[in-house]
Amino acid sequence: MRLLRNGIIFIATVGYIGYFPVAPGTAGSLIGFLIFWIADLTPLTLSVIILLLFPLGVYVSDKTEKIFEKSDPPEIVLDEVVGTFISVFLLPKKIEYIIPAFFLFRFFDIVKPYPIRKIDETVKGGFGVMLDDVVAAVYTNLTLHSVRFFYEGR
């Protein structure tokens, strides 16, 4: 039982990155962008990873909330990693997209414009932990695709 508990915490905190003493969500996002930058991921591979990590994130976030006896504890950063992957989905793997994606994602995740704040306040459990970051990531992705279309015409 202890092994399962430790495994859940390990996954939810992305190898304990969530215990980073300052801005663990930002640290989790940096790890997500670093993984994206280093790994050679096709759009299909990235979509499969997102589709697998989201339900895993819901499960481990829900269990971690119960273990920590706290709603959406800051140590959970798997939601940020999934969010980073969605943020850059189908964008060119170029630094001029990665850096703005990082800052936009953090902005949307922290400021929580509508409906992100509503989701954060009303959707509870692991699904709520994951969903608000997914919506922040979708905002980021759509913003960058719009900018790309406007400036590059594609």
Short mmCIF file of N, CA and C in Angstrom, two decimals:
data_model
loop_
_atom_site.label_atom_id
_atom_site.label_comp_id
_atom_site.label_asym_id
_atom_site.label_seq_id
_atom_site.Cartn_x
_atom_site.Cartn_y
_atom_site.Cartn_z
N MET A 1 0.82 -1.20 0.00
CA MET A 1 0.00 0.00 0.00
C MET A 1 0.87 1.27 0.00
N ARG A 2 1.94 1.22 0.80
CA ARG A 2 2.86 2.37 0.86
C ARG A 2 3.55 2.59 -0.49
N LEU A 3 3.88 1.50 -1.17
CA LEU A 3 4.51 1.59 -2.48
C LEU A 3 3.58 2.26 -3.48
N LEU A 4 2.30 1.88 -3.46
CA LEU A 4 1.31 2.50 -4.34
C LEU A 4 1.16 3.99 -4.02
N ARG A 5 1.09 4.32 -2.74
CA ARG A 5 0.98 5.72 -2.31
C ARG A 5 2.18 6.53 -2.79
N ASN A 6 3.38 5.99 -2.60
CA ASN A 6 4.59 6.68 -3.03
C ASN A 6 4.65 6.81 -4.55
N GLY A 7 4.20 5.78 -5.26
CA GLY A 7 4.16 5.83 -6.72
C GLY A 7 3.21 6.89 -7.23
N ILE A 8 2.05 7.00 -6.59
CA ILE A 8 1.07 8.03 -6.96
C ILE A 8 1.65 9.41 -6.76
N ILE A 9 2.27 9.64 -5.61
CA ILE A 9 2.88 10.94 -5.33
C ILE A 9 4.02 11.23 -6.31
N PHE A 10 4.82 10.22 -6.62
CA PHE A 10 5.94 10.37 -7.55
C PHE A 10 5.43 10.83 -8.92
N ILE A 11 4.36 10.21 -9.39
CA ILE A 11 3.79 10.57 -10.70
C ILE A 11 3.15 11.95 -10.65
N ALA A 12 2.33 12.21 -9.64
CA ALA A 12 1.62 13.49 -9.54
C ALA A 12 2.58 14.67 -9.43
N THR A 13 3.71 14.45 -8.76
CA THR A 13 4.69 15.52 -8.56
C THR A 13 5.78 15.50 -9.64
N VAL A 14 5.62 14.62 -10.63
CA VAL A 14 6.56 14.46 -11.74
C VAL A 14 7.99 14.27 -11.19
N GLY A 15 8.15 13.15 -10.52
CA GLY A 15 9.47 12.84 -9.98
C GLY A 15 9.90 13.80 -8.88
N TYR A 16 8.92 14.26 -8.10
CA TYR A 16 9.13 15.17 -6.96
C TYR A 16 9.50 16.59 -7.35
N ILE A 17 9.38 16.95 -8.63
CA ILE A 17 9.58 18.34 -9.06
C ILE A 17 8.58 19.25 -8.34
N GLY A 18 7.41 18.72 -8.05
CA GLY A 18 6.38 19.50 -7.36
C GLY A 18 6.77 19.96 -5.96
N TYR A 19 7.84 19.40 -5.43
CA TYR A 19 8.33 19.84 -4.12
C TYR A 19 9.33 20.99 -4.23
N PHE A 20 9.54 21.48 -5.45
CA PHE A 20 10.44 22.62 -5.63
C PHE A 20 9.94 23.74 -4.71
N PRO A 21 10.83 24.36 -3.92
CA PRO A 21 10.38 25.28 -2.88
C PRO A 21 9.73 26.59 -3.37
N VAL A 22 10.06 27.00 -4.59
CA VAL A 22 9.50 28.25 -5.12
C VAL A 22 8.79 27.94 -6.43
N ALA A 23 7.53 28.35 -6.55
CA ALA A 23 6.76 28.21 -7.79
C ALA A 23 6.85 26.80 -8.39
N PRO A 24 6.34 25.80 -7.68
CA PRO A 24 6.42 24.43 -8.21
C PRO A 24 5.68 24.26 -9.54
N GLY A 25 4.60 25.00 -9.75
CA GLY A 25 3.89 24.92 -11.03
C GLY A 25 4.76 25.40 -12.19
N THR A 26 5.51 26.44 -11.95
CA THR A 26 6.43 26.94 -12.97
C THR A 26 7.55 25.93 -13.22
N ALA A 27 8.04 25.32 -12.15
CA ALA A 27 9.07 24.28 -12.30
C ALA A 27 8.52 23.11 -13.11
N GLY A 28 7.30 22.71 -12.83
CA GLY A 28 6.67 21.63 -13.59
C GLY A 28 6.50 21.99 -15.05
N SER A 29 6.12 23.23 -15.30
CA SER A 29 5.98 23.70 -16.68
C SER A 29 7.33 23.69 -17.40
N LEU A 30 8.37 24.14 -16.72
CA LEU A 30 9.71 24.11 -17.32
C LEU A 30 10.12 22.70 -17.70
N ILE A 31 9.83 21.75 -16.83
CA ILE A 31 10.16 20.35 -17.12
C ILE A 31 9.39 19.87 -18.35
N GLY A 32 8.10 20.23 -18.42
CA GLY A 32 7.29 19.84 -19.58
C GLY A 32 7.84 20.41 -20.87
N PHE A 33 8.19 21.69 -20.87
CA PHE A 33 8.74 22.30 -22.08
C PHE A 33 10.12 21.71 -22.41
N LEU A 34 10.90 21.40 -21.39
CA LEU A 34 12.21 20.79 -21.62
C LEU A 34 12.05 19.41 -22.26
N ILE A 35 11.12 18.62 -21.76
CA ILE A 35 10.86 17.31 -22.35
C ILE A 35 10.44 17.48 -23.81
N PHE A 36 9.53 18.41 -24.06
CA PHE A 36 9.08 18.65 -25.43
C PHE A 36 10.25 19.06 -26.33
N TRP A 37 11.11 19.93 -25.83
CA TRP A 37 12.23 20.45 -26.61
C TRP A 37 13.24 19.35 -26.94
N ILE A 38 13.51 18.50 -25.96
CA ILE A 38 14.53 17.46 -26.13
C ILE A 38 14.01 16.26 -26.92
N ALA A 39 12.79 15.85 -26.63
CA ALA A 39 12.25 14.63 -27.24
C ALA A 39 11.87 14.87 -28.70
N ASP A 40 12.02 13.86 -29.48
CA ASP A 40 11.63 13.91 -30.88
C ASP A 40 10.22 13.34 -30.99
N LEU A 41 9.22 14.19 -30.77
CA LEU A 41 7.83 13.74 -30.71
C LEU A 41 7.08 14.16 -31.97
N THR A 42 6.50 13.20 -32.63
CA THR A 42 5.63 13.52 -33.77
C THR A 42 4.30 14.01 -33.20
N PRO A 43 3.49 14.68 -34.01
CA PRO A 43 2.16 15.08 -33.51
C PRO A 43 1.34 13.89 -33.02
N LEU A 44 1.44 12.76 -33.72
CA LEU A 44 0.70 11.57 -33.29
C LEU A 44 1.19 11.09 -31.92
N THR A 45 2.51 11.02 -31.75
CA THR A 45 3.07 10.59 -30.47
C THR A 45 2.66 11.55 -29.35
N LEU A 46 2.76 12.84 -29.62
CA LEU A 46 2.39 13.83 -28.60
C LEU A 46 0.90 13.72 -28.25
N SER A 47 0.06 13.50 -29.25
CA SER A 47 -1.38 13.37 -28.95
C SER A 47 -1.65 12.12 -28.13
N VAL A 48 -0.95 11.03 -28.41
CA VAL A 48 -1.12 9.80 -27.61
C VAL A 48 -0.65 10.05 -26.18
N ILE A 49 0.47 10.71 -26.02
CA ILE A 49 0.99 11.03 -24.68
C ILE A 49 -0.03 11.86 -23.91
N ILE A 50 -0.58 12.89 -24.55
CA ILE A 50 -1.58 13.75 -23.90
C ILE A 50 -2.79 12.92 -23.50
N LEU A 51 -3.27 12.09 -24.43
CA LEU A 51 -4.47 11.29 -24.17
C LEU A 51 -4.25 10.24 -23.08
N LEU A 52 -3.02 9.80 -22.90
CA LEU A 52 -2.72 8.86 -21.82
C LEU A 52 -2.47 9.58 -20.49
N LEU A 53 -1.76 10.70 -20.56
CA LEU A 53 -1.42 11.42 -19.32
C LEU A 53 -2.63 12.10 -18.68
N PHE A 54 -3.60 12.52 -19.49
CA PHE A 54 -4.75 13.22 -18.89
C PHE A 54 -5.51 12.32 -17.91
N PRO A 55 -5.97 11.13 -18.32
CA PRO A 55 -6.68 10.29 -17.33
C PRO A 55 -5.77 9.83 -16.19
N LEU A 56 -4.50 9.58 -16.49
CA LEU A 56 -3.56 9.24 -15.42
C LEU A 56 -3.47 10.40 -14.43
N GLY A 57 -3.39 11.63 -14.97
CA GLY A 57 -3.33 12.82 -14.12
C GLY A 57 -4.58 12.99 -13.28
N VAL A 58 -5.73 12.70 -13.85
CA VAL A 58 -6.99 12.79 -13.08
C VAL A 58 -6.92 11.81 -11.91
N TYR A 59 -6.50 10.59 -12.20
CA TYR A 59 -6.43 9.55 -11.16
C TYR A 59 -5.44 9.91 -10.05
N VAL A 60 -4.19 10.21 -10.44
CA VAL A 60 -3.17 10.47 -9.41
C VAL A 60 -3.43 11.79 -8.68
N SER A 61 -4.01 12.77 -9.37
CA SER A 61 -4.34 14.04 -8.69
C SER A 61 -5.42 13.82 -7.65
N ASP A 62 -6.42 13.03 -8.01
CA ASP A 62 -7.50 12.73 -7.07
C ASP A 62 -6.95 12.00 -5.84
N LYS A 63 -6.11 11.01 -6.06
CA LYS A 63 -5.52 10.26 -4.95
C LYS A 63 -4.58 11.13 -4.12
N THR A 64 -3.80 11.99 -4.78
CA THR A 64 -2.86 12.85 -4.07
C THR A 64 -3.60 13.87 -3.21
N GLU A 65 -4.70 14.40 -3.72
CA GLU A 65 -5.52 15.31 -2.89
C GLU A 65 -5.95 14.61 -1.60
N LYS A 66 -6.33 13.37 -1.71
CA LYS A 66 -6.77 12.61 -0.52
C LYS A 66 -5.60 12.32 0.41
N ILE A 67 -4.46 11.97 -0.16
CA ILE A 67 -3.27 11.69 0.65
C ILE A 67 -2.83 12.94 1.41
N PHE A 68 -2.82 14.09 0.72
CA PHE A 68 -2.38 15.34 1.34
C PHE A 68 -3.49 16.03 2.12
N GLU A 69 -4.72 15.50 1.97
CA GLU A 69 -5.90 16.09 2.62
C GLU A 69 -6.02 17.57 2.30
N LYS A 70 -5.88 17.86 1.00
CA LYS A 70 -5.85 19.25 0.55
C LYS A 70 -6.34 19.29 -0.90
N SER A 71 -7.15 20.29 -1.22
CA SER A 71 -7.64 20.46 -2.58
C SER A 71 -6.57 21.10 -3.46
N ASP A 72 -6.29 20.48 -4.59
CA ASP A 72 -5.33 20.98 -5.58
C ASP A 72 -4.01 21.44 -4.95
N PRO A 73 -3.32 20.53 -4.26
CA PRO A 73 -2.05 20.93 -3.63
C PRO A 73 -1.03 21.36 -4.68
N PRO A 74 -0.22 22.35 -4.37
CA PRO A 74 0.75 22.86 -5.34
C PRO A 74 1.80 21.84 -5.75
N GLU A 75 1.96 20.79 -4.96
CA GLU A 75 2.95 19.77 -5.30
C GLU A 75 2.56 18.99 -6.56
N ILE A 76 1.27 18.94 -6.87
CA ILE A 76 0.83 18.26 -8.08
C ILE A 76 1.20 19.13 -9.27
N VAL A 77 2.10 18.61 -10.12
CA VAL A 77 2.52 19.37 -11.30
C VAL A 77 2.35 18.59 -12.61
N LEU A 78 1.79 17.39 -12.53
CA LEU A 78 1.54 16.64 -13.76
C LEU A 78 0.57 17.42 -14.64
N ASP A 79 -0.34 18.17 -14.03
CA ASP A 79 -1.27 18.99 -14.81
C ASP A 79 -0.52 20.05 -15.63
N GLU A 80 0.54 20.60 -15.07
CA GLU A 80 1.36 21.57 -15.82
C GLU A 80 2.09 20.91 -16.97
N VAL A 81 2.59 19.71 -16.76
CA VAL A 81 3.30 19.01 -17.83
C VAL A 81 2.35 18.71 -18.99
N VAL A 82 1.18 18.20 -18.68
CA VAL A 82 0.17 17.94 -19.72
C VAL A 82 -0.19 19.26 -20.41
N GLY A 83 -0.34 20.32 -19.62
CA GLY A 83 -0.64 21.63 -20.19
C GLY A 83 0.43 22.13 -21.14
N THR A 84 1.67 21.87 -20.82
CA THR A 84 2.74 22.32 -21.72
C THR A 84 2.67 21.59 -23.05
N PHE A 85 2.37 20.30 -22.99
CA PHE A 85 2.28 19.53 -24.24
C PHE A 85 1.12 20.02 -25.11
N ILE A 86 0.01 20.37 -24.48
CA ILE A 86 -1.13 20.90 -25.24
C ILE A 86 -0.81 22.29 -25.78
N SER A 87 -0.10 23.07 -24.99
CA SER A 87 0.26 24.44 -25.39
C SER A 87 1.02 24.48 -26.71
N VAL A 88 1.86 23.51 -26.95
CA VAL A 88 2.71 23.52 -28.14
C VAL A 88 2.25 22.55 -29.23
N PHE A 89 1.10 21.94 -29.02
CA PHE A 89 0.61 20.94 -29.97
C PHE A 89 0.45 21.54 -31.36
N LEU A 90 1.05 20.89 -32.34
CA LEU A 90 1.01 21.27 -33.76
C LEU A 90 1.67 22.62 -34.07
N LEU A 91 2.49 23.09 -33.16
CA LEU A 91 3.29 24.29 -33.42
C LEU A 91 4.69 23.88 -33.83
N PRO A 92 5.38 24.72 -34.62
CA PRO A 92 6.77 24.39 -34.96
C PRO A 92 7.64 24.33 -33.70
N LYS A 93 8.57 23.41 -33.72
CA LYS A 93 9.48 23.26 -32.58
C LYS A 93 10.60 24.28 -32.74
N LYS A 94 10.23 25.52 -32.48
CA LYS A 94 11.17 26.64 -32.58
C LYS A 94 11.10 27.43 -31.29
N ILE A 95 12.24 27.98 -30.92
CA ILE A 95 12.34 28.73 -29.68
C ILE A 95 11.39 29.92 -29.67
N GLU A 96 11.12 30.51 -30.86
CA GLU A 96 10.21 31.66 -30.92
C GLU A 96 8.76 31.27 -30.64
N TYR A 97 8.46 29.98 -30.58
CA TYR A 97 7.14 29.51 -30.15
C TYR A 97 7.19 28.95 -28.73
N ILE A 98 8.28 28.27 -28.41
CA ILE A 98 8.39 27.62 -27.10
C ILE A 98 8.40 28.65 -25.97
N ILE A 99 9.20 29.69 -26.10
CA ILE A 99 9.29 30.69 -25.02
C ILE A 99 7.96 31.42 -24.82
N PRO A 100 7.32 31.93 -25.88
CA PRO A 100 6.00 32.55 -25.66
C PRO A 100 4.97 31.55 -25.12
N ALA A 101 5.05 30.28 -25.55
CA ALA A 101 4.12 29.28 -25.04
C ALA A 101 4.28 29.12 -23.53
N PHE A 102 5.53 29.09 -23.07
CA PHE A 102 5.78 28.98 -21.63
C PHE A 102 5.14 30.14 -20.87
N PHE A 103 5.41 31.36 -21.32
CA PHE A 103 4.91 32.53 -20.60
C PHE A 103 3.39 32.68 -20.71
N LEU A 104 2.85 32.40 -21.87
CA LEU A 104 1.39 32.47 -22.03
C LEU A 104 0.70 31.42 -21.17
N PHE A 105 1.23 30.20 -21.18
CA PHE A 105 0.62 29.14 -20.37
C PHE A 105 0.66 29.51 -18.89
N ARG A 106 1.79 29.98 -18.42
CA ARG A 106 1.87 30.38 -17.00
C ARG A 106 0.90 31.53 -16.72
N PHE A 107 0.82 32.49 -17.64
CA PHE A 107 -0.11 33.62 -17.47
C PHE A 107 -1.55 33.11 -17.34
N PHE A 108 -1.99 32.31 -18.30
CA PHE A 108 -3.37 31.81 -18.27
C PHE A 108 -3.62 30.92 -17.05
N ASP A 109 -2.63 30.14 -16.64
CA ASP A 109 -2.79 29.25 -15.50
C ASP A 109 -2.84 30.02 -14.18
N ILE A 110 -2.11 31.12 -14.10
CA ILE A 110 -2.09 31.91 -12.86
C ILE A 110 -3.25 32.89 -12.80
N VAL A 111 -3.48 33.64 -13.88
CA VAL A 111 -4.54 34.67 -13.90
C VAL A 111 -5.93 34.04 -13.96
N LYS A 112 -6.04 32.93 -14.66
CA LYS A 112 -7.28 32.18 -14.79
C LYS A 112 -8.45 33.00 -15.36
N PRO A 113 -8.30 33.48 -16.61
CA PRO A 113 -9.44 34.17 -17.23
C PRO A 113 -10.60 33.20 -17.45
N TYR A 114 -11.78 33.77 -17.63
CA TYR A 114 -12.98 32.95 -17.82
C TYR A 114 -12.79 31.99 -18.98
N PRO A 115 -13.21 30.77 -18.87
CA PRO A 115 -13.87 30.08 -17.76
C PRO A 115 -12.91 29.32 -16.84
N ILE A 116 -11.61 29.58 -16.95
CA ILE A 116 -10.64 28.82 -16.16
C ILE A 116 -10.89 28.98 -14.67
N ARG A 117 -11.13 30.20 -14.21
CA ARG A 117 -11.38 30.42 -12.78
C ARG A 117 -12.65 29.69 -12.34
N LYS A 118 -13.67 29.72 -13.17
CA LYS A 118 -14.93 29.04 -12.85
C LYS A 118 -14.69 27.53 -12.73
N ILE A 119 -13.92 26.99 -13.63
CA ILE A 119 -13.57 25.56 -13.57
C ILE A 119 -12.80 25.28 -12.29
N ASP A 120 -11.81 26.12 -12.00
CA ASP A 120 -10.98 25.94 -10.81
C ASP A 120 -11.82 25.96 -9.53
N GLU A 121 -12.85 26.80 -9.51
CA GLU A 121 -13.67 26.95 -8.30
C GLU A 121 -14.77 25.89 -8.18
N THR A 122 -15.22 25.35 -9.31
CA THR A 122 -16.39 24.47 -9.25
C THR A 122 -16.12 23.00 -9.54
N VAL A 123 -15.13 22.71 -10.36
CA VAL A 123 -14.86 21.31 -10.71
C VAL A 123 -13.82 20.78 -9.71
N LYS A 124 -14.23 19.84 -8.93
CA LYS A 124 -13.39 19.34 -7.84
C LYS A 124 -12.70 18.02 -8.20
N GLY A 125 -11.80 17.62 -7.35
CA GLY A 125 -11.10 16.36 -7.52
C GLY A 125 -10.04 16.43 -8.60
N GLY A 126 -9.56 15.27 -8.97
CA GLY A 126 -8.49 15.18 -9.96
C GLY A 126 -8.89 15.75 -11.31
N PHE A 127 -10.16 15.60 -11.67
CA PHE A 127 -10.62 16.14 -12.95
C PHE A 127 -10.48 17.67 -12.96
N GLY A 128 -10.84 18.32 -11.87
CA GLY A 128 -10.70 19.77 -11.76
C GLY A 128 -9.25 20.22 -11.79
N VAL A 129 -8.39 19.45 -11.10
CA VAL A 129 -6.95 19.77 -11.09
C VAL A 129 -6.42 19.81 -12.51
N MET A 130 -6.79 18.81 -13.30
CA MET A 130 -6.28 18.70 -14.67
C MET A 130 -6.98 19.67 -15.63
N LEU A 131 -8.30 19.82 -15.47
CA LEU A 131 -9.08 20.56 -16.47
C LEU A 131 -8.71 22.03 -16.57
N ASP A 132 -8.48 22.71 -15.46
CA ASP A 132 -8.17 24.15 -15.56
C ASP A 132 -6.85 24.36 -16.30
N ASP A 133 -5.89 23.46 -16.14
CA ASP A 133 -4.63 23.59 -16.88
C ASP A 133 -4.80 23.25 -18.36
N VAL A 134 -5.67 22.31 -18.65
CA VAL A 134 -5.96 21.98 -20.04
C VAL A 134 -6.57 23.18 -20.75
N VAL A 135 -7.50 23.86 -20.11
CA VAL A 135 -8.12 25.03 -20.73
C VAL A 135 -7.10 26.16 -20.89
N ALA A 136 -6.25 26.37 -19.89
CA ALA A 136 -5.18 27.37 -20.01
C ALA A 136 -4.26 27.02 -21.18
N ALA A 137 -4.00 25.74 -21.36
CA ALA A 137 -3.14 25.30 -22.46
C ALA A 137 -3.83 25.49 -23.82
N VAL A 138 -5.12 25.23 -23.87
CA VAL A 138 -5.87 25.44 -25.12
C VAL A 138 -5.85 26.93 -25.47
N TYR A 139 -6.04 27.80 -24.49
CA TYR A 139 -5.93 29.25 -24.73
C TYR A 139 -4.56 29.59 -25.31
N THR A 140 -3.52 29.03 -24.70
CA THR A 140 -2.16 29.28 -25.16
C THR A 140 -1.98 28.80 -26.59
N ASN A 141 -2.40 27.59 -26.85
CA ASN A 141 -2.24 27.00 -28.18
C ASN A 141 -3.00 27.80 -29.24
N LEU A 142 -4.24 28.15 -28.94
CA LEU A 142 -5.02 28.92 -29.92
C LEU A 142 -4.42 30.30 -30.15
N THR A 143 -3.92 30.92 -29.10
CA THR A 143 -3.28 32.23 -29.24
C THR A 143 -2.07 32.13 -30.17
N LEU A 144 -1.23 31.14 -29.94
CA LEU A 144 -0.02 31.01 -30.75
C LEU A 144 -0.32 30.58 -32.19
N HIS A 145 -1.32 29.75 -32.37
CA HIS A 145 -1.72 29.39 -33.74
C HIS A 145 -2.29 30.61 -34.46
N SER A 146 -3.02 31.45 -33.75
CA SER A 146 -3.55 32.68 -34.35
C SER A 146 -2.43 33.62 -34.75
N VAL A 147 -1.48 33.80 -33.88
CA VAL A 147 -0.31 34.66 -34.19
C VAL A 147 0.45 34.07 -35.38
N ARG A 148 0.64 32.79 -35.37
CA ARG A 148 1.34 32.13 -36.48
C ARG A 148 0.60 32.36 -37.80
N PHE A 149 -0.70 32.19 -37.78
CA PHE A 149 -1.50 32.39 -38.99
C PHE A 149 -1.39 33.83 -39.48
N PHE A 150 -1.48 34.77 -38.53
CA PHE A 150 -1.43 36.19 -38.89
C PHE A 150 -0.08 36.56 -39.49
N TYR A 151 1.01 36.08 -38.87
CA TYR A 151 2.35 36.47 -39.33
C TYR A 151 2.92 35.58 -40.42
N GLU A 152 2.58 34.32 -40.39
CA GLU A 152 3.17 33.40 -41.37
C GLU A 152 2.18 32.95 -42.42
N GLY A 153 0.91 33.19 -42.20
CA GLY A 153 -0.11 32.81 -43.17
C GLY A 153 -0.36 31.31 -43.24
N ARG A 154 -0.05 30.57 -42.16
CA ARG A 154 -0.35 29.14 -42.14
C ARG A 154 -0.77 28.69 -40.77
#
